[in-house]
PDB file of C-alpha atoms (C1' of nucleotides) in Angstrom:
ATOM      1  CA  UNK A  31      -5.381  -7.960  -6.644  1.00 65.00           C
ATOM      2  CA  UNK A  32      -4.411 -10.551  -4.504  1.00 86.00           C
ATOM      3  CA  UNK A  33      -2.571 -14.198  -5.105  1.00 90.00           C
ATOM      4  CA  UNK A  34      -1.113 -16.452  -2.284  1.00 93.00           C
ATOM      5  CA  UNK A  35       1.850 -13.782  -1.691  1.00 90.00           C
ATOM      6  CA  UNK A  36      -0.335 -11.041  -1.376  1.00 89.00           C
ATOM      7  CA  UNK A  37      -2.573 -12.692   0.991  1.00 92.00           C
ATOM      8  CA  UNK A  38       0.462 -13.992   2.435  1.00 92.00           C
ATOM      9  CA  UNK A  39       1.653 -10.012   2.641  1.00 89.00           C
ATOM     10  CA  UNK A  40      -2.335  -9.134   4.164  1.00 91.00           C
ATOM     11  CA  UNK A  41      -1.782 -12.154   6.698  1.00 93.00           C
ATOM     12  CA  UNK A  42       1.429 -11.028   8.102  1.00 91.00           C
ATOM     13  CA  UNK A  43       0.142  -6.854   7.807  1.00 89.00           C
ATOM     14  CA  UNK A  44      -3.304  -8.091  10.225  1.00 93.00           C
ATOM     15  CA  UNK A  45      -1.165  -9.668  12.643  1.00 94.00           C
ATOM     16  CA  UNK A  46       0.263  -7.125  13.759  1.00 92.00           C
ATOM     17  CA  UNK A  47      -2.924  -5.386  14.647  1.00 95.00           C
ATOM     18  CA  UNK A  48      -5.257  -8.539  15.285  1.00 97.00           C
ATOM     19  CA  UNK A  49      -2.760 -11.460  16.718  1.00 97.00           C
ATOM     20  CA  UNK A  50      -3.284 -11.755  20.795  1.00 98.00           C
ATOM     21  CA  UNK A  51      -6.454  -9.224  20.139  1.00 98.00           C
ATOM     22  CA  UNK A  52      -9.407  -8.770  21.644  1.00 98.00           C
ATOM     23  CA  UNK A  53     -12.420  -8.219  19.403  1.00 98.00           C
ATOM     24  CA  UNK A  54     -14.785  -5.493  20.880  1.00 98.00           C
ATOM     25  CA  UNK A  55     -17.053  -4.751  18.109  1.00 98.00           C
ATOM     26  CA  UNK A  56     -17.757  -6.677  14.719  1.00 98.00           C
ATOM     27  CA  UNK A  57     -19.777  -4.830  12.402  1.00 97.00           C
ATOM     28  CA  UNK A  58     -21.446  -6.120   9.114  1.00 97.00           C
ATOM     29  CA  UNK A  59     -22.415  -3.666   6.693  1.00 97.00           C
ATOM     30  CA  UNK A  60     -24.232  -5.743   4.257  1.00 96.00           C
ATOM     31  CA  UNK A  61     -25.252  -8.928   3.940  1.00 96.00           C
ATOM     32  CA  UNK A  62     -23.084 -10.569   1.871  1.00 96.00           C
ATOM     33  CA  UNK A  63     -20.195 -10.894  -0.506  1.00 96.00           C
ATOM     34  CA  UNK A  64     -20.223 -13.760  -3.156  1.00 93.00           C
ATOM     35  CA  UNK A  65     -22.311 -15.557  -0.515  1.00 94.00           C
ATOM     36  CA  UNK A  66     -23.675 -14.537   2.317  1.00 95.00           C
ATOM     37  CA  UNK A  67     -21.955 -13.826   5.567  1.00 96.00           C
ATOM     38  CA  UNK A  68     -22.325 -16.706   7.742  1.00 97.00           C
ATOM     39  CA  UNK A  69     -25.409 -16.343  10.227  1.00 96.00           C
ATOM     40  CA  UNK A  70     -23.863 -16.278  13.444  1.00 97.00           C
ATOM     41  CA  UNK A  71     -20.348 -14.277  12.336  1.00 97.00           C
ATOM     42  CA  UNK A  72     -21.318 -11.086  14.586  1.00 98.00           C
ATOM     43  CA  UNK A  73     -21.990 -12.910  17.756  1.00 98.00           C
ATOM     44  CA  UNK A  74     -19.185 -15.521  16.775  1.00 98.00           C
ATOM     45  CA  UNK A  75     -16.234 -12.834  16.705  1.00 98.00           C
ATOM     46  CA  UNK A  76     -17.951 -10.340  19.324  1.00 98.00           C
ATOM     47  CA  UNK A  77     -15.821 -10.608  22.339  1.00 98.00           C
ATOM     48  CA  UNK A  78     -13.446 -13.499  21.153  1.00 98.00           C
ATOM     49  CA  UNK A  79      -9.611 -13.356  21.326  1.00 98.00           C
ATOM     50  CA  UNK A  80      -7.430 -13.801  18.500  1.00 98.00           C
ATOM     51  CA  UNK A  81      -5.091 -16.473  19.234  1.00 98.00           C
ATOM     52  CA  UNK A  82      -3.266 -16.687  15.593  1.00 98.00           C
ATOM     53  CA  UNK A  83      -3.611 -15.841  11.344  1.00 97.00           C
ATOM     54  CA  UNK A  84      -2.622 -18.278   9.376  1.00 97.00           C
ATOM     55  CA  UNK A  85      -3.092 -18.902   5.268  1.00 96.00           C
ATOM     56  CA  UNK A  86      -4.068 -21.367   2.910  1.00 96.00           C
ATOM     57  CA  UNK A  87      -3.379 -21.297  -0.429  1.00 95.00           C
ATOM     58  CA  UNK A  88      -5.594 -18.048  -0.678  1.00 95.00           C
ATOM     59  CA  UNK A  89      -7.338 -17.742   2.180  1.00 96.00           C
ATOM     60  CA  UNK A  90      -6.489 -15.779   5.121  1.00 96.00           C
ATOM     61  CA  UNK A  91      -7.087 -17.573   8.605  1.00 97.00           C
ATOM     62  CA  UNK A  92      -8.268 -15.684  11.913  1.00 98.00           C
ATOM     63  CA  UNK A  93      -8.065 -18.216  14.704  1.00 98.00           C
ATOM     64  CA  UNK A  94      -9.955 -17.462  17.286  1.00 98.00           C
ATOM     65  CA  UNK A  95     -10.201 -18.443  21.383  1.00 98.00           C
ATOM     66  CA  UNK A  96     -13.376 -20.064  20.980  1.00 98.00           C
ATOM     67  CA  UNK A  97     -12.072 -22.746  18.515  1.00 97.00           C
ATOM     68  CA  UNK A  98     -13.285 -20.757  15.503  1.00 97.00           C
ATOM     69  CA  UNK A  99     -11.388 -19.777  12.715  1.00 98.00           C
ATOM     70  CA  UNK A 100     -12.539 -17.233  10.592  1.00 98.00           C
ATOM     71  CA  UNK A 101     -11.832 -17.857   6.867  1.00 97.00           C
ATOM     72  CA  UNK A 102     -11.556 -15.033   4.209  1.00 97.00           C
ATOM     73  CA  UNK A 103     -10.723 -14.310   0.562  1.00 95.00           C
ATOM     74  CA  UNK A 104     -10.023 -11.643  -1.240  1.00 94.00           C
ATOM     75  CA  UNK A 105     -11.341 -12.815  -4.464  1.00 94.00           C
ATOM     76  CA  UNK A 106     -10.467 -10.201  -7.338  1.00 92.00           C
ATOM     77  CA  UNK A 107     -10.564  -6.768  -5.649  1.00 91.00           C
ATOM     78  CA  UNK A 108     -10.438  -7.483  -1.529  1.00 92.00           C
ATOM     79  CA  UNK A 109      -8.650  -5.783   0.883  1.00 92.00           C
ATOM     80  CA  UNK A 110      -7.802  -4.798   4.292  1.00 93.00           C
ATOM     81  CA  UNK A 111      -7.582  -1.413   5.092  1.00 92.00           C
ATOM     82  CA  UNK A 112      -6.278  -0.582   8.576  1.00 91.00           C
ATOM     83  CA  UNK A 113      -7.479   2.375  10.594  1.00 91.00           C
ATOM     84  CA  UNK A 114      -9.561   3.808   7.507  1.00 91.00           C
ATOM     85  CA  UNK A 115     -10.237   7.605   8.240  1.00 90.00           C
ATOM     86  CA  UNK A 116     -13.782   6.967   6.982  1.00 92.00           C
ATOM     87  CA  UNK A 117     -15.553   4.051   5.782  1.00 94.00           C
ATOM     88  CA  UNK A 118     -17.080   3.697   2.279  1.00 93.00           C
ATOM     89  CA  UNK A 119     -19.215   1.792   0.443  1.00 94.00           C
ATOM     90  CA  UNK A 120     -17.513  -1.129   0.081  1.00 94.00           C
ATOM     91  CA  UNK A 121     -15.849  -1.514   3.200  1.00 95.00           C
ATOM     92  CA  UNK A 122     -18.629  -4.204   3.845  1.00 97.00           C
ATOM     93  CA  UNK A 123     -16.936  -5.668   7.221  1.00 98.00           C
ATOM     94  CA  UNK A 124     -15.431  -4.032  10.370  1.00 98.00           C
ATOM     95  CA  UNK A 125     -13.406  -5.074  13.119  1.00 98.00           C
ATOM     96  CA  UNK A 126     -12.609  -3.215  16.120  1.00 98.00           C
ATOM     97  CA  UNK A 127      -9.932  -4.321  18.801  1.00 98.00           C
ATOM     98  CA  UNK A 128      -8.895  -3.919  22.202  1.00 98.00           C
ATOM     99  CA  UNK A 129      -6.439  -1.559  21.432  1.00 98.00           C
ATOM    100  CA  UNK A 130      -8.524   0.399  19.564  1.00 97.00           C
ATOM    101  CA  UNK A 131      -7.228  -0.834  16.112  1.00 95.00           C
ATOM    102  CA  UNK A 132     -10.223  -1.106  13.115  1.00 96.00           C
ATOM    103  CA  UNK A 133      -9.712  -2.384  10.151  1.00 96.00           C
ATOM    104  CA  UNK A 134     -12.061  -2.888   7.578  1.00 95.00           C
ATOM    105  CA  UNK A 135     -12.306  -5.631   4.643  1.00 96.00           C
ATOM    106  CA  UNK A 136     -12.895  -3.566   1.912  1.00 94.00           C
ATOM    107  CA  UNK A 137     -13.927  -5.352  -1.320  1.00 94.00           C
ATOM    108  CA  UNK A 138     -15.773  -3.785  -4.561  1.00 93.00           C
ATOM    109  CA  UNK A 139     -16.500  -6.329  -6.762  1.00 94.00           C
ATOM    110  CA  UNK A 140     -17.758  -8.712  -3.865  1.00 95.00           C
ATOM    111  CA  UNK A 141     -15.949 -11.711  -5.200  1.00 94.00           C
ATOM    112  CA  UNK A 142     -14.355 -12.269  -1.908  1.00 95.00           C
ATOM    113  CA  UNK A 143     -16.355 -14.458   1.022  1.00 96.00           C
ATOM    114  CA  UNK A 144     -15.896 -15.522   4.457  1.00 97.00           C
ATOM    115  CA  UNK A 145     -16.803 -17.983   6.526  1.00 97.00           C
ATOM    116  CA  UNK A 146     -16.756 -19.405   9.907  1.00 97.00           C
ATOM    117  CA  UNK A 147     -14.954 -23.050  10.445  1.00 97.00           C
ATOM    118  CA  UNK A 148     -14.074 -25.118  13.786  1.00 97.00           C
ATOM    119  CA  UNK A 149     -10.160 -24.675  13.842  1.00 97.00           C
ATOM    120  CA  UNK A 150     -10.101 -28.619  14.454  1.00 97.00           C
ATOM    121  CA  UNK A 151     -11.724 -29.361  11.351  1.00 95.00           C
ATOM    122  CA  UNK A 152      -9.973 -26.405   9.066  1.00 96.00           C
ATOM    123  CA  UNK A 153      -7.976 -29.343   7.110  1.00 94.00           C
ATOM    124  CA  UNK A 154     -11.167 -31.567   6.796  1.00 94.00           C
ATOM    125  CA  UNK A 155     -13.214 -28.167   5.830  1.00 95.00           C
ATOM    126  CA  UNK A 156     -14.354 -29.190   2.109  1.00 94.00           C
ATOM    127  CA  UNK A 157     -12.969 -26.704   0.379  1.00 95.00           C
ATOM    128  CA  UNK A 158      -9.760 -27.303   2.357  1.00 95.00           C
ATOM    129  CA  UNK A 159      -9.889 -30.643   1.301  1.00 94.00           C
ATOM    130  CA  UNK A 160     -10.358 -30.178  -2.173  1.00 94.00           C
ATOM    131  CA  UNK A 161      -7.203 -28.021  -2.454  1.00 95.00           C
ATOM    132  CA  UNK A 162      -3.581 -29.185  -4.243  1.00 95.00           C
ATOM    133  CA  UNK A 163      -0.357 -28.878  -2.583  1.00 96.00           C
ATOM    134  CA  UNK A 164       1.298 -25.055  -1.545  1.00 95.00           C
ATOM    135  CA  UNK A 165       3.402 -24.129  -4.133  1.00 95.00           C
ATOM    136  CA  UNK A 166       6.098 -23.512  -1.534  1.00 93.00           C
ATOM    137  CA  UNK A 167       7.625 -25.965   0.457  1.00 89.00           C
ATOM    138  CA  UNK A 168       8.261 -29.394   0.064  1.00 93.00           C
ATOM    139  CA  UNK A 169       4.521 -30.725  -0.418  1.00 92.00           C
ATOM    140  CA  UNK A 170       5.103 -29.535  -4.435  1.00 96.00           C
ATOM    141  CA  UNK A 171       8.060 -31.454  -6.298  1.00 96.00           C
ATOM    142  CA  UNK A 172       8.444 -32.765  -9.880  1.00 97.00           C
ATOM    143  CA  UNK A 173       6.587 -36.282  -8.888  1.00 96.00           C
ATOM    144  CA  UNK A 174       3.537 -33.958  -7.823  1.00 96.00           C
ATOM    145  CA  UNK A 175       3.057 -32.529 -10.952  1.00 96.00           C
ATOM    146  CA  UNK A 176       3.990 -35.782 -13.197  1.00 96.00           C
ATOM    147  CA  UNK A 177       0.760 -37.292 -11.120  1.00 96.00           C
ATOM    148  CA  UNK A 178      -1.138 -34.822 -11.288  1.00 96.00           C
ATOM    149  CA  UNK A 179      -1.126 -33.594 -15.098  1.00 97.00           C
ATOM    150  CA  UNK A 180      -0.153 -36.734 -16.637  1.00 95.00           C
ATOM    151  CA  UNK A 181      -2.600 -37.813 -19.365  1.00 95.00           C
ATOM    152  CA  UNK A 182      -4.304 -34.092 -18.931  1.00 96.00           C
ATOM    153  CA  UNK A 183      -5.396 -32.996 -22.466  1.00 95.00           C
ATOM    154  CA  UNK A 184      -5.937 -29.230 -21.112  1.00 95.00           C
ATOM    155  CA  UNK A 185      -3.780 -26.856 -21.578  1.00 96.00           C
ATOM    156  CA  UNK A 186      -0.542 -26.346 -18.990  1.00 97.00           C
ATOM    157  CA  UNK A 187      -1.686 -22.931 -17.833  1.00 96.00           C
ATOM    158  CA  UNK A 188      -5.544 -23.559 -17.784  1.00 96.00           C
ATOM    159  CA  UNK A 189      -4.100 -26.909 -15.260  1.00 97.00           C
ATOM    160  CA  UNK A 190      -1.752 -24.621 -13.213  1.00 97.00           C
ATOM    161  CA  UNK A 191      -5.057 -22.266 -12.460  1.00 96.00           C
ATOM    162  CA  UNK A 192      -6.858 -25.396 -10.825  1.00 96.00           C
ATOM    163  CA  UNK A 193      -6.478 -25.600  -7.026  1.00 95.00           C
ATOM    164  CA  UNK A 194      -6.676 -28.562  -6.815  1.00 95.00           C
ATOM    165  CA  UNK A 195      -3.379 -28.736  -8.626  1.00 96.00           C
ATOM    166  CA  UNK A 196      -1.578 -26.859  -6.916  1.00 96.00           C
ATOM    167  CA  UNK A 197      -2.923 -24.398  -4.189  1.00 95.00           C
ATOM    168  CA  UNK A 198      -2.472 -20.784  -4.587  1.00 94.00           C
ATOM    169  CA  UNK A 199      -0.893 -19.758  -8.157  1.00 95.00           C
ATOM    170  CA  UNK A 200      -3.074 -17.213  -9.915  1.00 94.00           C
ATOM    171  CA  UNK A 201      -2.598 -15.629 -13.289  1.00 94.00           C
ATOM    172  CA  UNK A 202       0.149 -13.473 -13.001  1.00 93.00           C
ATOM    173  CA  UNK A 203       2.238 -16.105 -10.918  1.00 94.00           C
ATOM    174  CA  UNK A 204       1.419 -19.074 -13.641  1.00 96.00           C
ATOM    175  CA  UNK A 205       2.436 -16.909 -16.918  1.00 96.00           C
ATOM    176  CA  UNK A 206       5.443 -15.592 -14.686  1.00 95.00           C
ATOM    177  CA  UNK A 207       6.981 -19.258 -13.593  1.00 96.00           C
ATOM    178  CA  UNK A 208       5.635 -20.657 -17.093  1.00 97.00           C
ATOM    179  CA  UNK A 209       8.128 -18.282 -19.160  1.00 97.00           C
ATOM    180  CA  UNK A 210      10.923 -18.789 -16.549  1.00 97.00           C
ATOM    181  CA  UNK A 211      10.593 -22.058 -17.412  1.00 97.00           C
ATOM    182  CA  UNK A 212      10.696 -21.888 -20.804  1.00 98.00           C
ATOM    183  CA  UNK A 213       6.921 -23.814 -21.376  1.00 97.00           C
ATOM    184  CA  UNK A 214       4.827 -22.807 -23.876  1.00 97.00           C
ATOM    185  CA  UNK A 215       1.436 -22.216 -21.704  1.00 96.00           C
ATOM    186  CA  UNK A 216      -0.786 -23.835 -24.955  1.00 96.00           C
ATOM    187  CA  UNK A 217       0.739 -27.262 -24.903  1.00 96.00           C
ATOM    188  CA  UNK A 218      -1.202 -29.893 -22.966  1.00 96.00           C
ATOM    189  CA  UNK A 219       0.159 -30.600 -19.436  1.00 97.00           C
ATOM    190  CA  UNK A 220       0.124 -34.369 -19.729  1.00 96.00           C
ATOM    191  CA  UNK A 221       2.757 -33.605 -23.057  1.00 96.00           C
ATOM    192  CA  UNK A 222       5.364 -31.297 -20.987  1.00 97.00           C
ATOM    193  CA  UNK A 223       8.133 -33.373 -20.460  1.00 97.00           C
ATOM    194  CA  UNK A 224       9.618 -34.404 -17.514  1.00 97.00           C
ATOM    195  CA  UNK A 225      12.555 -32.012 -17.192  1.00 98.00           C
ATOM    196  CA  UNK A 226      10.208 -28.849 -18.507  1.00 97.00           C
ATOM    197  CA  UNK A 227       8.238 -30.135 -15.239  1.00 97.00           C
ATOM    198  CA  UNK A 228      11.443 -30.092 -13.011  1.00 97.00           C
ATOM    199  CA  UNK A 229      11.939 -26.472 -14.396  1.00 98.00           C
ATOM    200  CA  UNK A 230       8.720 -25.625 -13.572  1.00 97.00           C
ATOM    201  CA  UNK A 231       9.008 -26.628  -9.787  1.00 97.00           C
ATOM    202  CA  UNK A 232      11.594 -24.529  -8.482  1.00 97.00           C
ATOM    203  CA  UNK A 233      10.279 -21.941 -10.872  1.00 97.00           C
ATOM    204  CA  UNK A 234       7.249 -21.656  -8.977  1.00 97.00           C
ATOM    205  CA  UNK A 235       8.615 -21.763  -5.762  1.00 96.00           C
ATOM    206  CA  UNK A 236      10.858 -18.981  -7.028  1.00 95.00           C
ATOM    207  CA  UNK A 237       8.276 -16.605  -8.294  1.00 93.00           C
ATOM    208  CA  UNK A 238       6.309 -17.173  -5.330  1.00 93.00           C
ATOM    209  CA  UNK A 239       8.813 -16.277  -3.112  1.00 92.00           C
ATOM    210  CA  UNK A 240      10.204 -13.345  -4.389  1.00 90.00           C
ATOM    211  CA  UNK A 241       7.019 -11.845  -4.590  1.00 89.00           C
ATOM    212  CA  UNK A 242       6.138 -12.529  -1.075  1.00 88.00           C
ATOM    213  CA  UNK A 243       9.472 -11.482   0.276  1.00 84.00           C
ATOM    214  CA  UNK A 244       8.678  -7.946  -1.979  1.00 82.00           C
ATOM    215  CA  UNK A 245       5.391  -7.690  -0.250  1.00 76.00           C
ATOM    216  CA  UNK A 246       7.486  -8.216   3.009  1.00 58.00           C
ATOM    217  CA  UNK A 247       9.406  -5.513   2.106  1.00 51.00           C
ATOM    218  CA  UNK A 248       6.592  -2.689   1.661  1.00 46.00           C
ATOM    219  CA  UNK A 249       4.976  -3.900   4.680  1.00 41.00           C
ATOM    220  CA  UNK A 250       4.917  -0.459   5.744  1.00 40.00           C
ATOM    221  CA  UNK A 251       2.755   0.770   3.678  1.00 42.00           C
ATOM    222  CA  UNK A 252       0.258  -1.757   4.628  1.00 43.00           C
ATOM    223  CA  UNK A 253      -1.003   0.454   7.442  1.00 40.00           C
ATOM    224  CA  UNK A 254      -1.376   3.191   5.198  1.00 40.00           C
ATOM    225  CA  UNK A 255      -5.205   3.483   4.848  1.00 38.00           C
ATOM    226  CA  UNK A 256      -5.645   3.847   0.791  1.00 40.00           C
ATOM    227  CA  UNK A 257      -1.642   2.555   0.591  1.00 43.00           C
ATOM    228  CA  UNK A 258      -1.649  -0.169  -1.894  1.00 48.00           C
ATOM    229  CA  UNK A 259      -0.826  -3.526  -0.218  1.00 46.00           C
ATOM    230  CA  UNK A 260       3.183  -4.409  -1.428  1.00 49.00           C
ATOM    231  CA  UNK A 261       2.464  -6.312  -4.955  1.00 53.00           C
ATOM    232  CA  UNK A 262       5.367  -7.991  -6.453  1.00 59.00           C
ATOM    233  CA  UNK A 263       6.606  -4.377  -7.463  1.00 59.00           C
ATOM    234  CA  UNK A 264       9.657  -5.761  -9.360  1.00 64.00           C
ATOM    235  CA  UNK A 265       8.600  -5.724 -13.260  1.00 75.00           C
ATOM    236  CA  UNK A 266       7.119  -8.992 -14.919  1.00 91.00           C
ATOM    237  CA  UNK A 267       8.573 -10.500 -17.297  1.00 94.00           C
ATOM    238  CA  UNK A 268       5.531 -11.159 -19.325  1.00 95.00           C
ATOM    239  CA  UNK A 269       2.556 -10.268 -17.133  1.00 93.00           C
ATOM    240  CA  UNK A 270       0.452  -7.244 -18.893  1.00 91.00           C
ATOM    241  CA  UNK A 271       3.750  -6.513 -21.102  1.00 92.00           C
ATOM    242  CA  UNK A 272       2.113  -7.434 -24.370  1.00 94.00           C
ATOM    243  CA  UNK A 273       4.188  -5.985 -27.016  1.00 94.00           C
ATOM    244  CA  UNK A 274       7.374  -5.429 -25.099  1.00 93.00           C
ATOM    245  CA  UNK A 275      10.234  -7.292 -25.815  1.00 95.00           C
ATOM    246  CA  UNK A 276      10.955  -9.846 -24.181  1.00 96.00           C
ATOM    247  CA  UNK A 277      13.627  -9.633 -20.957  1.00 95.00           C
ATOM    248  CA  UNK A 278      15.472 -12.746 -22.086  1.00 96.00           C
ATOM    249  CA  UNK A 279      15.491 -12.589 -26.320  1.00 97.00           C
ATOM    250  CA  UNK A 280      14.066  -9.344 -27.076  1.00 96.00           C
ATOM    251  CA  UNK A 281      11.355 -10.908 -29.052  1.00 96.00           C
ATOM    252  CA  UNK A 282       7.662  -8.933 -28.925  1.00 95.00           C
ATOM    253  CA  UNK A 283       5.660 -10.606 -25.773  1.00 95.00           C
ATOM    254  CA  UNK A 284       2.121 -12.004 -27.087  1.00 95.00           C
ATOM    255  CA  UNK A 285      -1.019 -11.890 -25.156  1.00 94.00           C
ATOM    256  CA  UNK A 286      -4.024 -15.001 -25.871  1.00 95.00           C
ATOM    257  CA  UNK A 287      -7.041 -16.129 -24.340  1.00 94.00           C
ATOM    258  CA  UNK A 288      -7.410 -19.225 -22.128  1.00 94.00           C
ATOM    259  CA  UNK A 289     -10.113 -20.413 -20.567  1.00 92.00           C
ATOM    260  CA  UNK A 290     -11.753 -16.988 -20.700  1.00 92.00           C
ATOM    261  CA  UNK A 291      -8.344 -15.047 -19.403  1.00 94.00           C
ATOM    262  CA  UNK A 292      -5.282 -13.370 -20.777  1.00 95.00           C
ATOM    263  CA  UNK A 293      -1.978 -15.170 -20.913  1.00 96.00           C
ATOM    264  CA  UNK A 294       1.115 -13.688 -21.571  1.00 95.00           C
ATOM    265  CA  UNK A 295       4.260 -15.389 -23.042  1.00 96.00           C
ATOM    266  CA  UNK A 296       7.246 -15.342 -25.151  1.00 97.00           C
ATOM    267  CA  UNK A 297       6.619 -17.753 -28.439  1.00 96.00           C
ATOM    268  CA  UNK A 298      10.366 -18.112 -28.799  1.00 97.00           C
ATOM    269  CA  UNK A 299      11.802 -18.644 -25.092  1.00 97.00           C
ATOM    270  CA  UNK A 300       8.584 -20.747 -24.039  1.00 98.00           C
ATOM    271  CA  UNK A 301       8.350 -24.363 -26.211  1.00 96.00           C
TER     272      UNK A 301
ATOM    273  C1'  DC B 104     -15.084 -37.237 -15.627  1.00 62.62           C
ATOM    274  C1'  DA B 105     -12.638 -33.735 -18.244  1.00 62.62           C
ATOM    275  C1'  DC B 106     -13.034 -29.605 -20.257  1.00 62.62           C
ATOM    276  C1'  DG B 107     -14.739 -25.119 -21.877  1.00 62.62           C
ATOM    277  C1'  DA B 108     -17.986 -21.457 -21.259  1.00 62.62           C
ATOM    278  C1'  DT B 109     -20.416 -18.555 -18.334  1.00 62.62           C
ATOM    279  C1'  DA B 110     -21.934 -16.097 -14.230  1.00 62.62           C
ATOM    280  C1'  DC B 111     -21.036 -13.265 -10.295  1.00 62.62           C
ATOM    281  C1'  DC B 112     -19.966  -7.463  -9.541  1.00 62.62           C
ATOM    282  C1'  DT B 113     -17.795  -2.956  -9.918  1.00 62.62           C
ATOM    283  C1'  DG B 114     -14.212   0.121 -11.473  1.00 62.62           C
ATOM    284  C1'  DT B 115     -11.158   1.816 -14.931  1.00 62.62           C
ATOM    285  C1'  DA B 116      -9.290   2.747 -19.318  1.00 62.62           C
ATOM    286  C1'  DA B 117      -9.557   2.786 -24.129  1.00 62.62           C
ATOM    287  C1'  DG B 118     -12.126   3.577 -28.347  1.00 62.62           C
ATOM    288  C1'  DC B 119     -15.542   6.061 -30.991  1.00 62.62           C
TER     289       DC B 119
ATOM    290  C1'  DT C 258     -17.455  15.437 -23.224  1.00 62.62           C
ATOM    291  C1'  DG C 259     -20.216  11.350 -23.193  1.00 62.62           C
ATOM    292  C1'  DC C 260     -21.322   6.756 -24.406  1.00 62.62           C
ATOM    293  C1'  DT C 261     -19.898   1.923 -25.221  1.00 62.62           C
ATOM    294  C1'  DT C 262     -16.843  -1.769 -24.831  1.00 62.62           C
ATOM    295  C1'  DA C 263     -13.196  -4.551 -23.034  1.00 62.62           C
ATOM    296  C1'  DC C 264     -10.840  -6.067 -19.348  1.00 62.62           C
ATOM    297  C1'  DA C 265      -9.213  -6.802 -14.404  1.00 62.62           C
ATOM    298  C1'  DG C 266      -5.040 -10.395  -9.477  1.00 62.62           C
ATOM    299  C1'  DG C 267     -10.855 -15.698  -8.613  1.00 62.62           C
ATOM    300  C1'  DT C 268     -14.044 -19.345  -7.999  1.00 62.62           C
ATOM    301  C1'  DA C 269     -18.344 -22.024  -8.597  1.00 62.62           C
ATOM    302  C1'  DT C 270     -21.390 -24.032 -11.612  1.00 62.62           C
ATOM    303  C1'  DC C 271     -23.468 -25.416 -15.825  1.00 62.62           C
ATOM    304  C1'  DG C 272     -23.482 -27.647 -20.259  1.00 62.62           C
ATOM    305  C1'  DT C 273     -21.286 -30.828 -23.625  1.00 62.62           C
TER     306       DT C 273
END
DNA sequence: CACGATACCTGTAAGC
DNA sequence: TGCTTACAGGTATCGT
């Protein structure tokens, strides 16, 4: 499910039921997700404010009064459902408000996680630390990626998938900004060329923003209990189209294996 | 160190 | 219909 602009989409779709917030009741209904929930996470949130959300790259932030920011992710299948009728079995954490609001982080495959971090030290958290640039913005430009890939024997998508890259892109954002700039995904990222790179910036940046500005759009639905959460609903060009012609020269759209996970591309608009 | 493979976990869809 | 297999938006870790 989600990449940065659909945690971007969850971020801004909490707010409005969490930001200024009290939390009255915090309830865990298992132990843990990919790791366990941290120790003290009930007590923590019990009775704090929520002062702000925030994200990075994509992690969700829930800052806290009492200088604690809780950290989530979403991993492959995580969600937020607000004001669930019932709960079910994998709505593993719940949060009740002030207000009365409850939503519930809902995640089946339990590749998500959260964790508990001093607001002060969010930046020098380690896995913080360890993370690339946001792909919007001005922390990403063309001298980024030169730096960063040059010499790199890997291939260009397997690179764009490391966060410590660049923070945030998944694999429907990398195949989608790797067509648009006309890169084949298989060649080696130290080998692009400089201007494929300076195609590739503001092709990111463009992908990335759409798709959070369509998640904006269907933020309705986001307090629809089983309502899906606003994905990028405007067709792919190549993501899952295997087969289809291409949107630019017709030509079928061919679907490999990297690294263990499906890429999609044109072999005649991507070189 | 760079890189590729694998593990984690469940749901869904396709194939037989 | 039922069983088996492949695959899914991510990340951490283990070999080589």
């Amino acid at each position: 499910m989600p990449e940065l602009p659909e945690v971007e989409t969850t971020v801004r779709g909490l707010a409005r039921y969490l930001d200024g917030e009290r939390l009255t009741r915090v309830e865990l209904r298992r132990a843990d997700l990919r790791r366990p929930f941290p120790a003290d996470l009930v007590q923590a949130l019990t009775g704090a404010t929520v002062t702000g959300l925030g994200r990075r790259a994509k992690y969700g932030l829930i800052h806290t009064d009492r200088g604690r920011t809780m950290v989530f992710h979403l991993g492959m299948s995580g969600r937020w459902r607000i004001e669930p009728d019932e709960l079910g079995a994998h709505d593993h954490l719940v949060l009740e408000t002030g207000s009365g609001h409850r939503l519930a982080l809902c995640d089946p495959r339990r590749f998500g996680s959260v964790d508990l971090v001093d607001q002060a030290l969010l930046d020098q958290w380690p896995t913080f630390a360890a993370l690339g640039p946001e792909p919007i913005g001005d922390a990403l430009d063309t001298v980024h990626l030169l730096a960063a890939l040059g010499g790199r024997s890997a291939a260009i998508k397997t690179m764009l998938l490391d966060q410590r890259i660049i923070a945030g892109l998944g694999n429907i954002y990398v195949c989608e900004a790797l067509f648009r700039a006309g890169i084949d995904p298989r060649k080696a990222a130290g080998k692009v060329s400089g201007p494929a790179l300076a195609r590739l910036v503001p092709a990111i940046k463009g992908v990335i923003a759409e798709a959070i500005e369509a998640g904006g759009s269907t933020l309705r639905d986001y307090a629809q209990p089983d309502g899906e959460l606003g994905y990028f609903s405007k067709r792919f060009d190549v993501y899952d189209r295997e087969g289809q012609p291409c949107t630019r020269c017709a030509a079928p759209i061919k679907r490999i294996t990297q690294g263990g996970r499906s890429t999609w591309f044109c072999a005649k608009c991507q070189k």
